[in-house]
Amino acid sequence: MHTIYLLKNELHVPFYVGRMQNVRNRLYQHKQTFGKSTTITEIITTDNKLHAMELESIYINIYLKRGYKLVNKHNSTYFKNQMKILVKIIESKRKYTKKSKRKTNKK
């Protein structure tokens, strides 16, 4: 399971949107980095990693548009590269699906 989550500070202001598989470990890591008063709120859960990556990006954009100052690496090369990888994976899956359908139709 892949969970999209929101971190809030001691004033309950959202400051980070992330994606995780292990809630307990990830919360521990965040509390070490951002402090013990950090709280985590689950937004949505999915079985599909690609879907989770896409949802993470969508929720980051939603909170940025609402005016929250997120500490995500959303403006960095890392985030842009993640999105390029996601697009390539989706395109390759579409090509594979089309080839599979053609082979099935030929039989």
C-alpha positions as a printed NumPy array, in Angstrom:
array([[  0.   ,   0.   ,   0.   ],
       [  1.156,   3.508,  -0.848],
       [ -0.193,   6.33 ,   1.278],
       [ -0.212,  10.016,   0.432],
       [  0.045,  12.044,   3.615],
       [  0.207,  15.59 ,   4.929],
       [  2.493,  16.813,   7.713],
       [  1.358,  19.644,   9.949],
       [  3.338,  21.723,  12.432],
       [  2.401,  22.507,  16.054],
       [ -0.036,  25.181,  14.783],
       [ -1.695,  22.536,  12.562],
       [ -0.468,  24.292,   9.408],
       [  0.353,  21.928,   6.521],
       [  4.013,  22.081,   5.498],
       [  4.795,  18.827,   3.669],
       [  3.016,  16.387,   1.342],
       [  4.595,  12.966,   0.928],
       [  4.202,   9.362,  -0.125],
       [  5.032,   6.351,   2.056],
       [  4.579,   2.647,   2.55 ],
       [  5.419,   2.336,   6.26 ],
       [  3.55 ,   4.869,   8.417],
       [  5.396,   4.176,  11.653],
       [  8.927,   4.463,  10.192],
       [  8.16 ,   7.535,   8.124],
       [  6.543,   9.395,  11.013],
       [  9.562,   8.592,  13.193],
       [ 11.899,   9.992,  10.491],
       [  9.844,  13.168,  10.152],
       [  9.695,  13.72 ,  13.918],
       [ 13.49 ,  13.41 ,  14.019],
       [ 13.781,  16.028,  11.272],
       [ 10.938,  18.439,  12.044],
       [ 10.295,  17.944,  15.772],
       [  8.055,  15.932,  18.051],
       [  5.028,  18.195,  17.592],
       [  4.77 ,  17.192,  13.905],
       [  1.511,  15.398,  13.118],
       [  0.678,  13.262,  10.121],
       [ -2.661,  13.09 ,   8.329],
       [ -3.432,  10.374,   5.81 ],
       [ -4.964,  11.761,   2.626],
       [ -5.435,   8.726,   0.398],
       [ -4.145,   5.158,  -0.031],
       [ -3.614,   3.159,  -3.22 ],
       [ -2.056,  -0.168,  -4.244],
       [ -0.437,   1.324,  -7.342],
       [  2.952,   3.076,  -6.988],
       [  2.525,   5.071, -10.204],
       [ -0.884,   6.258,  -9.105],
       [  0.607,   7.234,  -5.735],
       [  3.347,   9.273,  -7.436],
       [  0.761,  11.063,  -9.531],
       [ -1.463,  11.754,  -6.508],
       [  1.488,  13.073,  -4.513],
       [  2.22 ,  15.565,  -7.287],
       [ -1.442,  16.598,  -7.499],
       [ -1.719,  17.181,  -3.738],
       [  1.545,  19.151,  -3.648],
       [  0.124,  21.436,  -6.319],
       [ -3.202,  21.75 ,  -4.49 ],
       [ -1.551,  22.883,  -1.264],
       [  0.825,  25.235,  -3.087],
       [ -2.125,  26.852,  -4.877],
       [ -3.863,  27.265,  -1.521],
       [ -0.873,  29.341,  -0.433],
       [  0.882,  26.91 ,   1.897],
       [  4.676,  27.087,   1.954],
       [  5.67 ,  23.447,   1.592],
       [  9.185,  22.246,   2.33 ],
       [  8.925,  19.588,  -0.388],
       [ 11.59 ,  19.468,  -3.049],
       [  8.878,  20.449,  -5.546],
       [ 11.005,  23.134,  -7.219],
       [ 14.12 ,  21.014,  -7.411],
       [ 15.622,  18.944, -10.182],
       [ 14.742,  15.834,  -8.143],
       [ 11.   ,  16.472,  -8.405],
       [ 11.192,  17.295, -12.118],
       [ 13.174,  14.105, -12.746],
       [ 10.642,  12.054, -10.776],
       [  7.878,  13.37 , -13.013],
       [  9.886,  12.596, -16.188],
       [ 10.401,   9.037, -14.955],
       [  6.692,   8.73 , -14.178],
       [  5.74 ,   9.914, -17.684],
       [  8.172,   7.421, -19.297],
       [  6.797,   4.541, -17.23 ],
       [  3.205,   5.432, -18.109],
       [  4.063,   5.731, -21.82 ],
       [  5.877,   2.376, -21.834],
       [  2.896,   0.697, -20.127],
       [  0.564,   2.135, -22.763],
       [  2.8  ,   0.822, -25.57 ],
       [  2.967,  -2.605, -23.929],
       [ -0.827,  -2.682, -23.529],
       [ -1.328,  -1.785, -27.209],
       [  1.114,  -4.517, -28.326],
       [ -0.622,  -7.066, -26.103],
       [ -4.017,  -6.172, -27.583],
       [ -2.653,  -6.508, -31.143],
       [ -1.245,  -9.98 , -30.393],
       [ -4.552, -11.052, -28.847],
       [ -6.529,  -9.764, -31.856],
       [ -4.272, -11.641, -34.347],
       [ -5.054, -15.014, -32.758]])
